[in-house]
Amino acid sequence: MAGATASDYIKHHLQNLTYGKLPAGYERTDGTVLSQDTWTMAHGAQEASDMGFMAIHVDTMGWSLFLGALFLFFFRMAAKKATSGVPGGLQNFVEMMVEFVDQSVKETFHGRNKVIAPLALTIFCWVFLMNFMDLIPVDFLPQLFHMAGVEYMKVVPTTDVNATLGMSLSVFALIIFYSVKVKGVGGFLGELTLHPFSSSNIFLKILLIPVNLLLEGVSLLAKPVSLALRLFGNLYAGELIFILIALLPFWAQWALSVPWAIFHILIITLQAFIFMMLTIVYLSMAHEDSH
């Protein structure tokens, strides 16, 4: 499955299963020359790169949807079997998660919006499940898929910046939507152009608009970027360490992977919590009416 060298092994494990279009006349890695534009699976990193922006990371999409469906399945099962009597283990766990997220929202979110708590619960559980895939031995699932004829398989969606940026852009869209809804278009634009510097002098106020727009614009755009890169960077680094440990002799793998996995449980939980809390904070700021 992997190449003969450590470099090949690492590159193989960091390569996504990519589906995209290669142009007519393209020479593939096996020497085949395409006679027409072809949608196909990439054979290696170069083909994946040549597919361009419209290429899809099938493994990232597949595992993200699967883990999202898994979250919905268990929480729906707990809701259907909920009882006012002695609760089962699943109901206890779901109630604990709901209370934890609900308390976090009450302490942080100061507006009124019924969407925030369910959104926060979904983000925390979904991101945690995607992060948790990092604790599965790095060769286990890729080897199973390799036996089934699938050459590449990255099973941790949050180690793909496309996934984390996609989630953060969704949060960013909600920030813009609620900012405009609560403050109005004028209020939203006023925050971008009249803060943090203001003046009672109309001419000075106009002169300060470009400065304010630059500062507030950078601050606004930094929210989705930092949200995405923080999660991606931490999980990518964790995955890379597991891959490096897998290159060691068998006896050394257990000596290093178990302590790192135990420590990594804290990391994957903390990153899910941070993504959730920052989402709540950003949406709380969007609901603050400056008037």
mmCIF file of C-alpha atoms in Angstrom:
data_model
loop_
_atom_site.group_PDB
_atom_site.id
_atom_site.type_symbol
_atom_site.label_atom_id
_atom_site.label_comp_id
_atom_site.label_asym_id
_atom_site.label_seq_id
_atom_site.Cartn_x
_atom_site.Cartn_y
_atom_site.Cartn_z
ATOM 1 C CA MET A 1 0.000 0.000 0.000
ATOM 2 C CA ALA A 2 2.731 2.438 0.933
ATOM 3 C CA GLY A 3 5.958 3.129 -0.892
ATOM 4 C CA ALA A 4 9.324 1.603 -0.158
ATOM 5 C CA THR A 5 10.669 4.585 1.765
ATOM 6 C CA ALA A 6 9.542 6.513 4.835
ATOM 7 C CA SER A 7 8.867 9.546 2.620
ATOM 8 C CA ASP A 8 6.601 7.512 0.342
ATOM 9 C CA TYR A 9 4.767 6.098 3.350
ATOM 10 C CA ILE A 10 4.089 9.549 4.803
ATOM 11 C CA LYS A 11 3.020 11.035 1.456
ATOM 12 C CA HIS A 12 0.676 8.096 0.873
ATOM 13 C CA HIS A 13 -1.053 8.523 4.232
ATOM 14 C CA LEU A 14 -1.434 12.271 3.746
ATOM 15 C CA GLN A 15 -2.976 11.913 0.269
ATOM 16 C CA ASN A 16 -6.755 12.180 -0.055
ATOM 17 C CA LEU A 17 -8.887 9.959 -2.255
ATOM 18 C CA THR A 18 -9.627 12.587 -4.916
ATOM 19 C CA TYR A 19 -12.237 12.598 -7.676
ATOM 20 C CA GLY A 20 -12.056 15.191 -10.418
ATOM 21 C CA LYS A 21 -11.708 16.004 -14.109
ATOM 22 C CA LEU A 22 -8.539 15.548 -16.139
ATOM 23 C CA PRO A 23 -8.365 17.287 -19.548
ATOM 24 C CA ALA A 24 -8.074 15.622 -22.937
ATOM 25 C CA GLY A 25 -4.472 14.848 -23.825
ATOM 26 C CA TYR A 26 -3.455 14.463 -20.177
ATOM 27 C CA GLU A 27 -0.812 11.767 -19.603
ATOM 28 C CA ARG A 28 -1.553 9.806 -16.432
ATOM 29 C CA THR A 29 1.023 8.294 -14.078
ATOM 30 C CA ASP A 30 0.566 4.861 -15.699
ATOM 31 C CA GLY A 31 1.403 6.314 -19.137
ATOM 32 C CA THR A 32 -2.210 6.413 -20.399
ATOM 33 C CA VAL A 33 -3.083 9.465 -22.490
ATOM 34 C CA LEU A 34 -6.707 10.604 -22.207
ATOM 35 C CA SER A 35 -8.558 11.117 -25.483
ATOM 36 C CA GLN A 36 -11.202 13.352 -23.903
ATOM 37 C CA ASP A 37 -12.029 15.207 -20.681
ATOM 38 C CA THR A 38 -12.457 12.521 -18.043
ATOM 39 C CA TRP A 39 -13.881 12.499 -14.532
ATOM 40 C CA THR A 40 -11.915 9.932 -12.574
ATOM 41 C CA MET A 41 -10.103 9.104 -9.340
ATOM 42 C CA ALA A 42 -6.638 10.620 -9.050
ATOM 43 C CA HIS A 43 -3.628 8.310 -9.099
ATOM 44 C CA GLY A 44 -1.314 10.252 -6.810
ATOM 45 C CA ALA A 45 -0.809 13.774 -5.553
ATOM 46 C CA GLN A 46 0.167 15.247 -8.936
ATOM 47 C CA GLU A 47 -3.037 14.127 -10.637
ATOM 48 C CA ALA A 48 -5.071 15.380 -7.671
ATOM 49 C CA SER A 49 -3.365 18.768 -7.992
ATOM 50 C CA ASP A 50 -3.922 18.886 -11.750
ATOM 51 C CA MET A 51 -7.667 18.304 -11.259
ATOM 52 C CA GLY A 52 -7.924 21.815 -9.884
ATOM 53 C CA PHE A 53 -10.487 23.528 -7.687
ATOM 54 C CA MET A 54 -13.478 21.381 -8.657
ATOM 55 C CA ALA A 55 -11.881 18.141 -7.422
ATOM 56 C CA ILE A 56 -13.651 16.430 -4.516
ATOM 57 C CA HIS A 57 -11.932 14.682 -1.609
ATOM 58 C CA VAL A 58 -14.191 11.646 -1.528
ATOM 59 C CA ASP A 59 -12.824 10.286 1.746
ATOM 60 C CA THR A 60 -13.308 13.608 3.567
ATOM 61 C CA MET A 61 -16.867 13.946 2.274
ATOM 62 C CA GLY A 62 -17.713 10.307 2.933
ATOM 63 C CA TRP A 63 -16.415 10.141 6.505
ATOM 64 C CA SER A 64 -17.902 13.554 7.361
ATOM 65 C CA LEU A 65 -21.364 12.473 6.203
ATOM 66 C CA PHE A 66 -21.043 9.065 7.858
ATOM 67 C CA LEU A 67 -20.031 10.538 11.232
ATOM 68 C CA GLY A 68 -22.746 13.194 10.997
ATOM 69 C CA ALA A 69 -25.308 10.463 10.326
ATOM 70 C CA LEU A 70 -23.893 8.447 13.247
ATOM 71 C CA PHE A 71 -24.383 11.424 15.560
ATOM 72 C CA LEU A 72 -27.976 11.891 14.384
ATOM 73 C CA PHE A 73 -28.712 8.164 14.687
ATOM 74 C CA PHE A 74 -27.630 7.834 18.316
ATOM 75 C CA PHE A 75 -29.187 11.083 19.479
ATOM 76 C CA ARG A 76 -32.460 10.252 17.716
ATOM 77 C CA MET A 77 -32.408 6.794 19.266
ATOM 78 C CA ALA A 78 -31.922 8.334 22.713
ATOM 79 C CA ALA A 79 -34.776 10.800 22.092
ATOM 80 C CA LYS A 80 -37.166 8.045 20.965
ATOM 81 C CA LYS A 81 -36.337 5.839 23.966
ATOM 82 C CA ALA A 82 -36.226 8.672 26.510
ATOM 83 C CA THR A 83 -38.027 7.894 29.753
ATOM 84 C CA SER A 84 -38.862 9.818 32.902
ATOM 85 C CA GLY A 85 -37.924 6.731 34.904
ATOM 86 C CA VAL A 86 -34.459 5.275 35.324
ATOM 87 C CA PRO A 87 -32.539 6.328 32.175
ATOM 88 C CA GLY A 88 -30.248 4.006 30.255
ATOM 89 C CA GLY A 89 -26.596 4.659 29.504
ATOM 90 C CA LEU A 90 -27.240 6.289 26.132
ATOM 91 C CA GLN A 91 -29.932 8.595 27.524
ATOM 92 C CA ASN A 92 -27.635 9.551 30.406
ATOM 93 C CA PHE A 93 -24.854 10.422 27.987
ATOM 94 C CA VAL A 94 -27.108 12.438 25.653
ATOM 95 C CA GLU A 95 -28.680 14.335 28.565
ATOM 96 C CA MET A 96 -25.208 15.108 29.921
ATOM 97 C CA MET A 97 -24.093 16.436 26.529
ATOM 98 C CA VAL A 98 -27.239 18.529 26.072
ATOM 99 C CA GLU A 99 -26.935 20.034 29.560
ATOM 100 C CA PHE A 100 -23.240 20.778 29.059
ATOM 101 C CA VAL A 101 -23.812 22.567 25.755
ATOM 102 C CA ASP A 102 -26.941 24.334 27.020
ATOM 103 C CA GLN A 103 -25.009 25.685 30.018
ATOM 104 C CA SER A 104 -22.182 26.847 27.747
ATOM 105 C CA VAL A 105 -24.665 28.711 25.543
ATOM 106 C CA LYS A 106 -26.429 30.327 28.526
ATOM 107 C CA GLU A 107 -23.110 31.588 29.910
ATOM 108 C CA THR A 108 -21.777 32.911 26.601
ATOM 109 C CA PHE A 109 -24.663 33.817 24.294
ATOM 110 C CA HIS A 110 -26.543 36.938 25.357
ATOM 111 C CA GLY A 111 -29.139 37.191 22.623
ATOM 112 C CA ARG A 112 -32.322 35.260 21.881
ATOM 113 C CA ASN A 113 -32.069 32.592 19.237
ATOM 114 C CA LYS A 114 -33.387 29.027 19.365
ATOM 115 C CA VAL A 115 -30.885 27.934 16.693
ATOM 116 C CA ILE A 116 -27.707 28.539 18.728
ATOM 117 C CA ALA A 117 -27.964 25.671 21.238
ATOM 118 C CA PRO A 118 -28.776 22.940 18.652
ATOM 119 C CA LEU A 119 -26.063 24.355 16.390
ATOM 120 C CA ALA A 120 -23.518 24.294 19.228
ATOM 121 C CA LEU A 121 -24.466 20.713 20.143
ATOM 122 C CA THR A 122 -24.131 19.606 16.523
ATOM 123 C CA ILE A 123 -20.761 21.304 16.101
ATOM 124 C CA PHE A 124 -19.289 19.852 19.297
ATOM 125 C CA CYS A 125 -20.438 16.271 18.710
ATOM 126 C CA TRP A 126 -19.714 16.243 14.968
ATOM 127 C CA VAL A 127 -16.246 17.786 15.276
ATOM 128 C CA PHE A 128 -15.422 15.472 18.190
ATOM 129 C CA LEU A 129 -16.393 12.390 16.170
ATOM 130 C CA MET A 130 -14.306 13.551 13.207
ATOM 131 C CA ASN A 131 -11.365 14.236 15.523
ATOM 132 C CA PHE A 132 -11.827 10.863 17.245
ATOM 133 C CA MET A 133 -10.989 9.066 14.001
ATOM 134 C CA ASP A 134 -7.400 10.157 14.629
ATOM 135 C CA LEU A 135 -7.200 7.599 17.460
ATOM 136 C CA ILE A 136 -7.775 4.654 15.105
ATOM 137 C CA PRO A 137 -4.432 3.021 14.160
ATOM 138 C CA VAL A 138 -3.144 4.795 11.053
ATOM 139 C CA ASP A 139 -2.841 1.631 8.928
ATOM 140 C CA PHE A 140 -6.035 -0.162 9.999
ATOM 141 C CA LEU A 141 -8.764 1.434 7.862
ATOM 142 C CA PRO A 142 -6.486 2.402 4.933
ATOM 143 C CA GLN A 143 -5.307 -1.228 4.749
ATOM 144 C CA LEU A 144 -8.901 -2.512 4.678
ATOM 145 C CA PHE A 145 -9.773 -0.123 1.846
ATOM 146 C CA HIS A 146 -6.542 -1.036 0.040
ATOM 147 C CA MET A 147 -7.600 -4.698 0.128
ATOM 148 C CA ALA A 148 -10.894 -3.586 -1.433
ATOM 149 C CA GLY A 149 -9.025 -1.813 -4.241
ATOM 150 C CA VAL A 150 -9.097 1.759 -2.890
ATOM 151 C CA GLU A 151 -5.602 3.211 -3.141
ATOM 152 C CA TYR A 152 -5.897 6.207 -0.804
ATOM 153 C CA MET A 153 -7.989 6.737 2.315
ATOM 154 C CA LYS A 154 -7.661 9.560 4.854
ATOM 155 C CA VAL A 155 -10.134 8.825 7.625
ATOM 156 C CA VAL A 156 -9.813 12.032 9.707
ATOM 157 C CA PRO A 157 -11.896 14.738 7.985
ATOM 158 C CA THR A 158 -10.553 17.534 10.195
ATOM 159 C CA THR A 159 -7.012 16.930 8.877
ATOM 160 C CA ASP A 160 -8.317 18.239 5.538
ATOM 161 C CA VAL A 161 -8.335 22.048 5.471
ATOM 162 C CA ASN A 162 -11.219 21.917 2.981
ATOM 163 C CA ALA A 163 -13.456 20.388 5.666
ATOM 164 C CA THR A 164 -12.482 22.772 8.453
ATOM 165 C CA LEU A 165 -12.686 25.800 6.152
ATOM 166 C CA GLY A 166 -16.070 24.625 4.891
ATOM 167 C CA MET A 167 -17.423 24.484 8.449
ATOM 168 C CA SER A 168 -15.900 27.847 9.385
ATOM 169 C CA LEU A 169 -17.333 29.516 6.260
ATOM 170 C CA SER A 170 -20.766 28.189 7.237
ATOM 171 C CA VAL A 171 -20.331 29.821 10.650
ATOM 172 C CA PHE A 172 -19.113 32.998 8.895
ATOM 173 C CA ALA A 173 -22.261 33.050 6.748
ATOM 174 C CA LEU A 174 -24.362 32.853 9.920
ATOM 175 C CA ILE A 175 -22.348 35.701 11.455
ATOM 176 C CA ILE A 176 -23.078 37.940 8.450
ATOM 177 C CA PHE A 177 -26.734 36.868 8.309
ATOM 178 C CA TYR A 178 -27.491 37.574 11.969
ATOM 179 C CA SER A 179 -25.406 40.762 11.998
ATOM 180 C CA VAL A 180 -27.531 42.175 9.188
ATOM 181 C CA LYS A 181 -30.770 40.774 10.628
ATOM 182 C CA VAL A 182 -30.243 42.198 14.126
ATOM 183 C CA LYS A 183 -28.451 45.454 13.310
ATOM 184 C CA GLY A 184 -29.746 46.117 9.820
ATOM 185 C CA VAL A 185 -27.584 46.769 6.787
ATOM 186 C CA GLY A 186 -26.790 50.290 8.019
ATOM 187 C CA GLY A 187 -25.824 49.095 11.484
ATOM 188 C CA PHE A 188 -23.616 46.339 10.102
ATOM 189 C CA LEU A 189 -21.857 48.688 7.678
ATOM 190 C CA GLY A 190 -21.582 51.270 10.456
ATOM 191 C CA GLU A 191 -19.681 48.786 12.616
ATOM 192 C CA LEU A 192 -17.253 48.181 9.767
ATOM 193 C CA THR A 193 -16.683 51.836 8.889
ATOM 194 C CA LEU A 194 -17.210 53.885 12.073
ATOM 195 C CA HIS A 195 -15.379 51.720 14.638
ATOM 196 C CA PRO A 196 -13.019 51.566 16.438
ATOM 197 C CA PHE A 197 -12.111 55.203 15.643
ATOM 198 C CA SER A 198 -14.864 57.790 15.620
ATOM 199 C CA SER A 199 -15.144 61.557 15.692
ATOM 200 C CA SER A 200 -17.836 64.181 16.047
ATOM 201 C CA ASN A 201 -16.253 66.056 13.169
ATOM 202 C CA ILE A 202 -17.974 64.901 9.966
ATOM 203 C CA PHE A 203 -14.913 65.436 7.768
ATOM 204 C CA LEU A 204 -12.612 63.571 10.146
ATOM 205 C CA LYS A 205 -15.195 60.797 10.418
ATOM 206 C CA ILE A 206 -15.175 60.396 6.613
ATOM 207 C CA LEU A 207 -11.372 60.368 6.557
ATOM 208 C CA LEU A 208 -11.318 57.610 9.201
ATOM 209 C CA ILE A 209 -13.678 55.318 7.259
ATOM 210 C CA PRO A 210 -10.925 53.596 5.187
ATOM 211 C CA VAL A 211 -8.845 53.001 8.340
ATOM 212 C CA ASN A 212 -11.819 51.596 10.242
ATOM 213 C CA LEU A 213 -12.862 49.445 7.277
ATOM 214 C CA LEU A 214 -9.350 48.007 7.021
ATOM 215 C CA LEU A 215 -9.132 47.175 10.724
ATOM 216 C CA GLU A 216 -12.664 45.834 11.104
ATOM 217 C CA GLY A 217 -12.549 44.035 7.748
ATOM 218 C CA VAL A 218 -9.371 42.176 8.688
ATOM 219 C CA SER A 219 -10.867 41.326 12.085
ATOM 220 C CA LEU A 220 -14.048 40.007 10.459
ATOM 221 C CA LEU A 221 -12.274 37.926 7.822
ATOM 222 C CA ALA A 222 -9.830 36.549 10.387
ATOM 223 C CA LYS A 223 -12.662 34.794 12.230
ATOM 224 C CA PRO A 224 -13.358 31.996 9.718
ATOM 225 C CA VAL A 225 -9.674 31.672 8.783
ATOM 226 C CA SER A 226 -8.484 31.288 12.382
ATOM 227 C CA LEU A 227 -11.414 29.001 13.202
ATOM 228 C CA ALA A 228 -10.521 26.682 10.324
ATOM 229 C CA LEU A 229 -6.740 26.705 10.641
ATOM 230 C CA ARG A 230 -6.716 26.172 14.410
ATOM 231 C CA LEU A 231 -8.688 22.942 14.117
ATOM 232 C CA PHE A 232 -6.871 21.784 10.992
ATOM 233 C CA GLY A 233 -3.391 22.527 12.358
ATOM 234 C CA ASN A 234 -3.862 20.701 15.637
ATOM 235 C CA LEU A 235 -5.386 17.576 14.085
ATOM 236 C CA TYR A 236 -2.962 17.499 11.148
ATOM 237 C CA ALA A 237 -0.007 17.668 13.547
ATOM 238 C CA GLY A 238 -1.520 14.895 15.662
ATOM 239 C CA GLU A 239 -2.059 12.682 12.620
ATOM 240 C CA LEU A 240 1.493 13.302 11.414
ATOM 241 C CA ILE A 241 2.912 12.243 14.784
ATOM 242 C CA PHE A 242 0.905 8.997 14.661
ATOM 243 C CA ILE A 243 2.252 8.342 11.146
ATOM 244 C CA LEU A 244 5.825 8.966 12.305
ATOM 245 C CA ILE A 245 5.311 6.605 15.251
ATOM 246 C CA ALA A 246 4.027 3.953 12.814
ATOM 247 C CA LEU A 247 7.405 4.067 11.040
ATOM 248 C CA LEU A 248 9.199 2.880 14.188
ATOM 249 C CA PRO A 249 9.796 -0.777 15.149
ATOM 250 C CA PHE A 250 6.739 -2.569 16.511
ATOM 251 C CA TRP A 251 7.904 -2.571 20.152
ATOM 252 C CA ALA A 252 8.585 1.184 20.033
ATOM 253 C CA GLN A 253 5.194 1.936 18.467
ATOM 254 C CA TRP A 254 3.277 0.763 21.540
ATOM 255 C CA ALA A 255 5.659 2.537 23.905
ATOM 256 C CA LEU A 256 5.007 5.867 22.173
ATOM 257 C CA SER A 257 1.555 5.578 20.594
ATOM 258 C CA VAL A 258 -0.348 4.732 23.793
ATOM 259 C CA PRO A 259 0.863 7.781 25.804
ATOM 260 C CA TRP A 260 0.378 10.017 22.757
ATOM 261 C CA ALA A 261 -3.141 8.618 22.161
ATOM 262 C CA ILE A 262 -4.093 9.273 25.800
ATOM 263 C CA PHE A 263 -2.801 12.847 25.517
ATOM 264 C CA HIS A 264 -4.485 13.231 22.129
ATOM 265 C CA ILE A 265 -7.892 12.461 23.674
ATOM 266 C CA LEU A 266 -7.539 15.802 25.460
ATOM 267 C CA ILE A 267 -6.571 17.530 22.209
ATOM 268 C CA ILE A 268 -9.497 16.218 20.143
ATOM 269 C CA THR A 269 -11.976 17.105 22.893
ATOM 270 C CA LEU A 270 -10.469 20.540 23.468
ATOM 271 C CA GLN A 271 -10.475 21.397 19.760
ATOM 272 C CA ALA A 272 -14.142 20.422 19.418
ATOM 273 C CA PHE A 273 -14.942 22.537 22.478
ATOM 274 C CA ILE A 274 -12.963 25.546 21.181
ATOM 275 C CA PHE A 275 -14.664 25.382 17.766
ATOM 276 C CA MET A 276 -18.059 25.284 19.496
ATOM 277 C CA MET A 277 -17.287 28.083 21.959
ATOM 278 C CA LEU A 278 -15.853 30.424 19.323
ATOM 279 C CA THR A 279 -18.941 29.849 17.201
ATOM 280 C CA ILE A 280 -21.145 30.811 20.147
ATOM 281 C CA VAL A 281 -19.016 33.884 20.915
ATOM 282 C CA TYR A 282 -18.997 35.092 17.294
ATOM 283 C CA LEU A 283 -22.751 34.657 16.968
ATOM 284 C CA SER A 284 -23.297 36.397 20.305
ATOM 285 C CA MET A 285 -21.298 39.375 18.977
ATOM 286 C CA ALA A 286 -23.412 39.318 15.816
ATOM 287 C CA HIS A 287 -26.570 39.634 17.944
ATOM 288 C CA GLU A 288 -25.299 42.662 19.894
ATOM 289 C CA ASP A 289 -27.126 45.741 18.665
ATOM 290 C CA SER A 290 -24.882 48.793 18.957
ATOM 291 C CA HIS A 291 -27.855 51.142 19.088
#
